[in-house]
CSV table of C-alpha atoms in Angstrom, one decimal:
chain,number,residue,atom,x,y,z
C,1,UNK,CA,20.7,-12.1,35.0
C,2,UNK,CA,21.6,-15.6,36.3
C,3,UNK,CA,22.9,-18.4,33.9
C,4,UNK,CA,19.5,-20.4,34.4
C,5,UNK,CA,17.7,-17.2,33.2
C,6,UNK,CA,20.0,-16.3,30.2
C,7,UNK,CA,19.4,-19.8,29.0
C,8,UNK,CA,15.6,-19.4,30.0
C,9,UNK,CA,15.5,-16.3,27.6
C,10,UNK,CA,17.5,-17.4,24.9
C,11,UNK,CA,15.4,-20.8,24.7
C,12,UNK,CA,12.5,-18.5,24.3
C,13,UNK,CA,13.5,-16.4,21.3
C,14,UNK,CA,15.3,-19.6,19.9
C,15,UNK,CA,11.6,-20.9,19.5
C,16,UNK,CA,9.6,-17.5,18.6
C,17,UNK,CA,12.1,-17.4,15.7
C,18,UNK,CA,11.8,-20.9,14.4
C,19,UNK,CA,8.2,-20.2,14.6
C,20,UNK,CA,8.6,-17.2,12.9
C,21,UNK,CA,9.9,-18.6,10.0
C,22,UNK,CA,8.0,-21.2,9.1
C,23,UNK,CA,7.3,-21.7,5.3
C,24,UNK,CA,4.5,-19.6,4.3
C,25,UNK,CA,4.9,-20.1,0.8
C,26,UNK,CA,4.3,-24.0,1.6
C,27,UNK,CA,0.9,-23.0,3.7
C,28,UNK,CA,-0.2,-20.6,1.3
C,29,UNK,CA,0.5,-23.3,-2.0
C,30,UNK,CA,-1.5,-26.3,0.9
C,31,UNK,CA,-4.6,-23.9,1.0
C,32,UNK,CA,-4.6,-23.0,-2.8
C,33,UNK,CA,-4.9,-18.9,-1.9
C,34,UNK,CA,-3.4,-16.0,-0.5
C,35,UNK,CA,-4.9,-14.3,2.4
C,36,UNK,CA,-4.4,-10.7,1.9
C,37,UNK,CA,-5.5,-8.3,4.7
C,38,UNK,CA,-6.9,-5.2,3.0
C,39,UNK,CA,-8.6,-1.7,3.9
C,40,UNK,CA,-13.0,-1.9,5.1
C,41,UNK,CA,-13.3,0.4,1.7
C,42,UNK,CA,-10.9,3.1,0.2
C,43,UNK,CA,-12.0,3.8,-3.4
C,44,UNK,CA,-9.4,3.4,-5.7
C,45,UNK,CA,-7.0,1.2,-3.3
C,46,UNK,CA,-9.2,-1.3,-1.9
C,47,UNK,CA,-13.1,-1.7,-2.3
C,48,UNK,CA,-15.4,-4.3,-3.0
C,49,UNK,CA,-17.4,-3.5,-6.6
C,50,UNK,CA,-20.9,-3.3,-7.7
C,51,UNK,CA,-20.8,-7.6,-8.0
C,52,UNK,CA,-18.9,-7.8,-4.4
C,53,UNK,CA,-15.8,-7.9,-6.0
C,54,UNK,CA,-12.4,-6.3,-4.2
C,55,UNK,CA,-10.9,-4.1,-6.4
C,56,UNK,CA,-7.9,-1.1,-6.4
C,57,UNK,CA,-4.6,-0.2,-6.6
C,58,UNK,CA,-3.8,-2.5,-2.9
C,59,UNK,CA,-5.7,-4.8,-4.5
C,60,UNK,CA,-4.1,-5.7,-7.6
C,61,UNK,CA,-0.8,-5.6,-5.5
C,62,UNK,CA,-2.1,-9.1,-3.9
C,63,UNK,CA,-3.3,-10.2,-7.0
C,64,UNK,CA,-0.1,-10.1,-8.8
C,65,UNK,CA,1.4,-12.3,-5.5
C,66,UNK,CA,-0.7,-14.9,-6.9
C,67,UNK,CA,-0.4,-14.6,-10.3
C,68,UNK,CA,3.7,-15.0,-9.3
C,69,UNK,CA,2.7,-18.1,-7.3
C,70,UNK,CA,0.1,-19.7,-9.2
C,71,UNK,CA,-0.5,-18.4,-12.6
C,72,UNK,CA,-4.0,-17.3,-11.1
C,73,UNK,CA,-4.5,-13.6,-10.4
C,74,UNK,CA,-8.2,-15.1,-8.6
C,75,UNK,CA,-6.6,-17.1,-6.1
C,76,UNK,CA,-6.8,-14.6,-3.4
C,77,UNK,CA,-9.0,-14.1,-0.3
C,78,UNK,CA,-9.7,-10.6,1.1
C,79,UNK,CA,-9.9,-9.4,5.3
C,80,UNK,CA,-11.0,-6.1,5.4
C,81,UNK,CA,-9.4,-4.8,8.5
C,82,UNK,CA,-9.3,-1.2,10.1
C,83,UNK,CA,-6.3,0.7,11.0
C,84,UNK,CA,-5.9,-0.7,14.6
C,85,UNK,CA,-7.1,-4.8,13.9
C,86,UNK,CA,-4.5,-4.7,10.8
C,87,UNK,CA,-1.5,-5.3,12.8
C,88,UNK,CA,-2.7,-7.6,14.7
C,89,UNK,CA,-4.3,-10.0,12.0
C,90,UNK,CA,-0.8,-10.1,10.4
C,91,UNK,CA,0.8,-11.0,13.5
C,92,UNK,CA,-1.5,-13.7,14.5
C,93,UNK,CA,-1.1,-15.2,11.5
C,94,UNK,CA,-5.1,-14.7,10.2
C,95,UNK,CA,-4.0,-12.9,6.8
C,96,UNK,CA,-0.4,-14.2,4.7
C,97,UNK,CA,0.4,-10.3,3.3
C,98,UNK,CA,-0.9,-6.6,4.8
C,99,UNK,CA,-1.6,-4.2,1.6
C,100,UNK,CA,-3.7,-1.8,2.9
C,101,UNK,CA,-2.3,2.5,2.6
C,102,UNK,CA,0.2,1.6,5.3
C,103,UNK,CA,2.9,3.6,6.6
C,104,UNK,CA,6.9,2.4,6.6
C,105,UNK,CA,7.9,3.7,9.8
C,106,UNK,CA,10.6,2.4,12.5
C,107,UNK,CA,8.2,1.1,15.2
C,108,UNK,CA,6.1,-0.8,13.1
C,109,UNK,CA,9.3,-2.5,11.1
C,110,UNK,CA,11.3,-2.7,14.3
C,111,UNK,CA,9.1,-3.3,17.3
C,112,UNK,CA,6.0,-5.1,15.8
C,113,UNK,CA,8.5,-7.2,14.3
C,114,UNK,CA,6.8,-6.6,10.6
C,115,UNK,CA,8.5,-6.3,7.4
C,116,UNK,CA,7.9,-3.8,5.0
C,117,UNK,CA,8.7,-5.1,1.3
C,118,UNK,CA,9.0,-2.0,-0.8
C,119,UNK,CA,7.0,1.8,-1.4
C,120,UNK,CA,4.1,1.4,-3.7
C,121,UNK,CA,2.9,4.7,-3.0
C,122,UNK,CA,4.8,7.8,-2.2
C,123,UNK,CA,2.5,9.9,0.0
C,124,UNK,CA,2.0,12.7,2.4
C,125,UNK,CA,-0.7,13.8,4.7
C,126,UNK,CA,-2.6,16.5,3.9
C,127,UNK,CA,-6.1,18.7,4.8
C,128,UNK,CA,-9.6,18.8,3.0
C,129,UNK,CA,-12.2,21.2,3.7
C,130,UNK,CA,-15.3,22.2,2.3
C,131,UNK,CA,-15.1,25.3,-0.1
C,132,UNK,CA,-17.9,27.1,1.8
C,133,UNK,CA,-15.5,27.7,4.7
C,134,UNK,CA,-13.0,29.9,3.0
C,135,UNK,CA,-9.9,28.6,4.2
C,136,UNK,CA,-7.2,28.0,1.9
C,137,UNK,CA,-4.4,27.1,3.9
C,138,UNK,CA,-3.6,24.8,6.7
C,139,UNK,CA,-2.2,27.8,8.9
C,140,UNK,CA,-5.4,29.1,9.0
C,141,UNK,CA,-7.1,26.3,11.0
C,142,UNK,CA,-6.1,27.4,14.1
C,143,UNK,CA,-8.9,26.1,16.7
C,144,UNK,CA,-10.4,24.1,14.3
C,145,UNK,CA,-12.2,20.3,15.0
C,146,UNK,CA,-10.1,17.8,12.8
C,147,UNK,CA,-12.0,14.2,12.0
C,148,UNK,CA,-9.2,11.6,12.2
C,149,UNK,CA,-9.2,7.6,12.3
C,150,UNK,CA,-7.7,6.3,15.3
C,151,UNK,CA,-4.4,3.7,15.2
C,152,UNK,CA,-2.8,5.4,12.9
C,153,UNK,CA,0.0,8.2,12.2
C,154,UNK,CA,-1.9,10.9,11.3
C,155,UNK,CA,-3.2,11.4,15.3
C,156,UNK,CA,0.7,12.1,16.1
C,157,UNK,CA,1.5,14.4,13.0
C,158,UNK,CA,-1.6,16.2,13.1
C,159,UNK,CA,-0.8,17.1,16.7
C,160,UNK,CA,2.6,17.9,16.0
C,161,UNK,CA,1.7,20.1,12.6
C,162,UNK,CA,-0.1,22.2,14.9
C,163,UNK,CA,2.1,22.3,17.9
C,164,UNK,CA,4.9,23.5,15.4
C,165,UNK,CA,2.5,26.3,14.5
C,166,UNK,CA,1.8,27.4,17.9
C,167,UNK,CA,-2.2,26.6,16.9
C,168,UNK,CA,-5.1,24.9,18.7
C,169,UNK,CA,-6.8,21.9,17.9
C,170,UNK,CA,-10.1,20.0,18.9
C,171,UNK,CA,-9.4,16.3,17.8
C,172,UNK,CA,-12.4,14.2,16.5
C,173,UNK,CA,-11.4,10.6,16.5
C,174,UNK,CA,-13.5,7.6,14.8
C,175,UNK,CA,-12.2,4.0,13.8
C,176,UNK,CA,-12.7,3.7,10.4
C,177,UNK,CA,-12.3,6.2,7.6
C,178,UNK,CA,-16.1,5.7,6.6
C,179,UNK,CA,-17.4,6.8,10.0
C,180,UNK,CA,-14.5,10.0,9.7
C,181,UNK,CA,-16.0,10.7,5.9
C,182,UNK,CA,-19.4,11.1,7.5
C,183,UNK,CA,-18.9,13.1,10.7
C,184,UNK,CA,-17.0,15.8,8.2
C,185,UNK,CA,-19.7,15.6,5.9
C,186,UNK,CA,-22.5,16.0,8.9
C,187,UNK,CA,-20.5,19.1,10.3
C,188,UNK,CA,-19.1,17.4,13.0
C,189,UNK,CA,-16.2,18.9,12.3
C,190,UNK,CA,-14.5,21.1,10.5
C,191,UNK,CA,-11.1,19.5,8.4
C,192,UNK,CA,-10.8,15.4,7.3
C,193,UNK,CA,-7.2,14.7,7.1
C,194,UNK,CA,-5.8,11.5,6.2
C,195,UNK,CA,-3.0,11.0,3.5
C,196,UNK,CA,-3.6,12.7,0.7
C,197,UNK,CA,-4.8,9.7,-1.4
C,198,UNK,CA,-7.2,9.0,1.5
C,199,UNK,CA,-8.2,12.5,1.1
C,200,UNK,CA,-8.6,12.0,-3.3
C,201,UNK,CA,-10.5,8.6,-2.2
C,202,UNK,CA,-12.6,10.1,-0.3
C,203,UNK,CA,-14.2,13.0,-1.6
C,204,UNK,CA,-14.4,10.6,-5.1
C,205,UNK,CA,-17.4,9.1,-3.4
C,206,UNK,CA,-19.1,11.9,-1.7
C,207,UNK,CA,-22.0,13.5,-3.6
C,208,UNK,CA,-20.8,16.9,-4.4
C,209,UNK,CA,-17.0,16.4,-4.8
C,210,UNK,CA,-16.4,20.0,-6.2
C,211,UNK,CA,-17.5,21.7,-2.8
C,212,UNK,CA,-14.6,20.0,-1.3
C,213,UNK,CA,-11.0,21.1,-1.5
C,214,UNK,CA,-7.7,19.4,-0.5
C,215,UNK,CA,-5.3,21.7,0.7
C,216,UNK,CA,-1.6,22.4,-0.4
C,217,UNK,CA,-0.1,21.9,2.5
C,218,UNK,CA,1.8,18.4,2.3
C,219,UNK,CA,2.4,17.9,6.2
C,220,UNK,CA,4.5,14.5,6.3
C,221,UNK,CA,5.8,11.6,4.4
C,222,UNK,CA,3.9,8.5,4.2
C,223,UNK,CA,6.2,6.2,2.2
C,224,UNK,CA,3.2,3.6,1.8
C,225,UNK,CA,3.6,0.1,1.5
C,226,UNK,CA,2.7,-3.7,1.9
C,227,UNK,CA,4.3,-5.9,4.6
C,228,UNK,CA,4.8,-9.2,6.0
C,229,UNK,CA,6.0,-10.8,8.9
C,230,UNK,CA,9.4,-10.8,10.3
C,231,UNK,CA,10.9,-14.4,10.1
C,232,UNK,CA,10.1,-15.9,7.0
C,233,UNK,CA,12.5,-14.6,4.0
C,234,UNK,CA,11.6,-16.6,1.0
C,235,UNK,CA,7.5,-14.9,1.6
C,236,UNK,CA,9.1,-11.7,1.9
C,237,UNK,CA,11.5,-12.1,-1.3
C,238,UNK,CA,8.3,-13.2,-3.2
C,239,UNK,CA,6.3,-10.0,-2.4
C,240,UNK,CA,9.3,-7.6,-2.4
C,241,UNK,CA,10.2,-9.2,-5.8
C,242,UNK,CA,6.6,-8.9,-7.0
C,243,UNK,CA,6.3,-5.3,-6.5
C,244,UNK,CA,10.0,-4.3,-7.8
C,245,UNK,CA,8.6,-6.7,-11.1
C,246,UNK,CA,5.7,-4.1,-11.2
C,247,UNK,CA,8.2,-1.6,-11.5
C,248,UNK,CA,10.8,-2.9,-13.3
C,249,UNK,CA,8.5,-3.8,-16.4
C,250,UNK,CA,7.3,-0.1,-16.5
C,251,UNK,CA,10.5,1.5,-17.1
C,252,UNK,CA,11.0,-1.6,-19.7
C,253,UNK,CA,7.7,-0.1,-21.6
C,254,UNK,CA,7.2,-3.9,-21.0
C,255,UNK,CA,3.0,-3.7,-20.4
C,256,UNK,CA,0.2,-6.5,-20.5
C,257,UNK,CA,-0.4,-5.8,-24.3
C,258,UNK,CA,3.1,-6.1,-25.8
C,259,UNK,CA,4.5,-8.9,-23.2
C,260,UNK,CA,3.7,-11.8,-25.3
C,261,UNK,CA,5.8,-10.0,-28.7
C,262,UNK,CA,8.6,-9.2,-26.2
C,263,UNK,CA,8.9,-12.7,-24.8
C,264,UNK,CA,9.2,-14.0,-28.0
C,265,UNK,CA,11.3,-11.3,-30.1
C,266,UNK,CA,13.3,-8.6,-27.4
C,267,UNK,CA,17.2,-8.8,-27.4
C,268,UNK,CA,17.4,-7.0,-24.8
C,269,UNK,CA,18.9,-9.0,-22.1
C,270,UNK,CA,17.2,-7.1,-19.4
C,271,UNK,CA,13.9,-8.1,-20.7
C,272,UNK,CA,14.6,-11.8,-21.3
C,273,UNK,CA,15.5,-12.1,-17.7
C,274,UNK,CA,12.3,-10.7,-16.4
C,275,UNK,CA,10.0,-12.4,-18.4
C,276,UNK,CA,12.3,-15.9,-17.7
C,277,UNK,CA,13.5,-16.4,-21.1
C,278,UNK,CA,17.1,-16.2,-19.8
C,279,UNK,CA,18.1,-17.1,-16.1
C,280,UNK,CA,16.5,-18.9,-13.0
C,281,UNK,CA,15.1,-15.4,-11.1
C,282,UNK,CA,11.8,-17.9,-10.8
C,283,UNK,CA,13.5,-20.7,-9.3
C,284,UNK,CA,15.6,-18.2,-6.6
C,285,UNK,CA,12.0,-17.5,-5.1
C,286,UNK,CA,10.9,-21.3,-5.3
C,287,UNK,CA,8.4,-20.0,-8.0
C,288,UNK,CA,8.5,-20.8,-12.0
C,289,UNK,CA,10.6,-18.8,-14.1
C,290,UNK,CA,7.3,-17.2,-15.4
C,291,UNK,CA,6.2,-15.3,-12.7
C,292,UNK,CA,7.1,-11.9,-13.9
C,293,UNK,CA,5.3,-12.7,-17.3
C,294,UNK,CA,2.4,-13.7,-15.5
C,295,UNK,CA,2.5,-10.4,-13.2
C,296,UNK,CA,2.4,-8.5,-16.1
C,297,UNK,CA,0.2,-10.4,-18.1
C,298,UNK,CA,-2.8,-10.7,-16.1
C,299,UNK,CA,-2.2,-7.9,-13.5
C,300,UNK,CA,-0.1,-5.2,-15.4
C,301,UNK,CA,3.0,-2.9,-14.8
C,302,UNK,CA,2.5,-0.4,-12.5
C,303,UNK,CA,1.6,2.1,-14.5
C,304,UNK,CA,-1.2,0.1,-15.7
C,305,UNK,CA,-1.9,-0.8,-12.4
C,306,UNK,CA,-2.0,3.0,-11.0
C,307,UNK,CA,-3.8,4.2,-13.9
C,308,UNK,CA,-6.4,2.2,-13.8
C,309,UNK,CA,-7.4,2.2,-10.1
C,310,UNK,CA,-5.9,5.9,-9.5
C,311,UNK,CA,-5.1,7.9,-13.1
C,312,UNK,CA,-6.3,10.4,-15.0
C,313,UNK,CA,-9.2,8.1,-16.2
C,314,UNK,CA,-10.7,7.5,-12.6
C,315,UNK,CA,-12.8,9.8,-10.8
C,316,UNK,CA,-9.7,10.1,-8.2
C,317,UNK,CA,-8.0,11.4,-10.9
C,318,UNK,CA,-4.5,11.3,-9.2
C,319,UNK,CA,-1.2,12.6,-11.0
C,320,UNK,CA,1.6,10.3,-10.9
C,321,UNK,CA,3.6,12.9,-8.8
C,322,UNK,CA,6.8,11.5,-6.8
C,323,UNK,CA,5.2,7.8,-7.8
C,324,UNK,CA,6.5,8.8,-11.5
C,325,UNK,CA,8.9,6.7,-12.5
C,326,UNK,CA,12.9,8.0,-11.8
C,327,UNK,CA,13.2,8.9,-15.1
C,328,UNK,CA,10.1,10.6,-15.7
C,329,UNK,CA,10.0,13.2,-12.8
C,330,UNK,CA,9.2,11.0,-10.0
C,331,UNK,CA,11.4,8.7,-7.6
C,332,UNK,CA,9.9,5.9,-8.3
C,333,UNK,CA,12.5,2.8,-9.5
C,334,UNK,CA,13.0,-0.8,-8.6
C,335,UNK,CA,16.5,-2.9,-7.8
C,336,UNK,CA,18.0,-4.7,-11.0
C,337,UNK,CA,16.2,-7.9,-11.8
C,338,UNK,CA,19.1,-9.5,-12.4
């Protein structure tokens, strides 16, 4: 490469990185909201209620983000975007924070130049089929027609689950999980697989949810998470920090009931520091030392948060499973707040 080149080049990424890194915290606070890009519809993660309201697990994820920023859970925006327009909206700069059943994986941290802030959701790709068929095991679809969304990882692992298992395949491929949910249901073909909580999701809303089965097989890991862009480190501290908060505050039985009498009466320094009775976390992330509080005060931990979009009580009816917390049987646990 000549001198006049190198220079060329390195004037380039000098720019794409000061660009990168402007203040979105600034743009965000300008506009008065958080744009959060989110799935079309995924019961229990991401959907828009009966009133037109988005609600879910993904969901309350950006609405914590603005409770941290501005005391205001509301103050959020929703793009519903499919699996292939997701990465794009985040890189062009249309949506401030990606929480939509994404997977951590090296490409998509490294070579879309994203930034993955933390696991919300330990998951794994899986099989449903309807009970009619018989099959109760994934090494007994050989030649079977699988319904899968395009753009995302479950095209390469599906193909590589049966590969490993010298079987043959006829892939099915539609662009959003809505239009896979109905081809499977319509018989035009004979498995859905997704992640398993897509799976859960989506057999919550079809009629006859009994006459569909997930199966045991577990054919992956889907370490699930929100993301940002590369470039900016004070945006990515504020939603990394916001979901370790979640976390944190669970395994300190800290919850949105008892957070007021703990601000007020725990000795425990652990707690005073989270809820910003004690130290400047707050001020470290160019937010108010309340931020936790508020996460957990009009949001909730993330227990709270998982039961009520995804637990027992829903019609998803999800264990807790490896998103347990580490003491409890799972491996879920966040950094020290401290």
């Amino acid at each position: 490469m000549s001198k006049a080149s190198f220079i060329a080049v390195a004037a380039a990424a000098t720019f794409m990185a000061a660009s990168a890194s402007a203040a979105t915290l600034d743009d965000v606070k300008a506009k008065g909201f958080i744009q959060c890009g989110v799935t079309t519809g995924l019961a229990g993660f991401a959907a828009p209620n009966n009133a037109g309201q988005w609600e879910g697990f993904d969901v309350d994820f950006c609405r914590a983000m603005a409770a941290a920023i501005f005391a205001d859970p509301e103050k959020v925006k929703y793009t519903p975007t499919t699996a292939k327009e997701r990465f794009t909206a985040l890189q062009s700069g249309e949506i401030d924070v990606l929480a939509r059943n994404t997977t951590w994986t090296f490409s998509r941290d490294v070579n879309l130049g994203f930034e993955f802030v933390g696991v919300n959701y330990y998951d794994g790709q899986g099989f449903m089929v309807k009970k009619a068929l018989g099959v109760k095991s994934g090494l007994e679809l050989d030649g079977a027609r699988v319904c899968v969304q395009s753009g995302t990882t479950t095209e390469l692992n599906l193909a590589d689950y049966f590969n490993a298992n010298n079987m043959k395949l006829e892939t099915v491929v539609f662009d959003t999980a809505d239009e896979v949910r109905e081809a499977y249901l319509k018989d035009t073909c004979d498995v859905y697989t997704t992640d398993q909580s897509g799976l859960y999701a989506q057999r919550a809303v079809i009629a006859n949810p009994d006459e569909h089965i997930i199966l045991p097989e577990v054919i992956s890991k889907e370490p699930l998470g929100p993301l940002v862009r590369h470039g900016d480190n004070q945006w990515g501290d504020i939603a990394r920090w916001t979901l370790n908060a979640m976390i944190e505050s669970e395994e300190l039985n800290i919850n949105s009931g008892n957070v007021d009498q703990l601000k007020a009466e725990s000795p425990n320094p652990s707690v005073q520091r989270i809820l910003g009775v004690n130290g400047d976390l707050g001020q470290a992330l160019g937010l108010t030392n309340d931020w936790a509080y508020n996460i957990i005060k009009m949001v909730g931990n993330y227990g709270e948060v998982f039961e009520r979009n995804l637990g027992q009580g829903t019609s998803l009816a999800i264990e807790r499973g490896l998103n347990a917390q580490w003491n409890k049987g799972g491996i879920l646990y966040a950094p020290p707040l401290r």
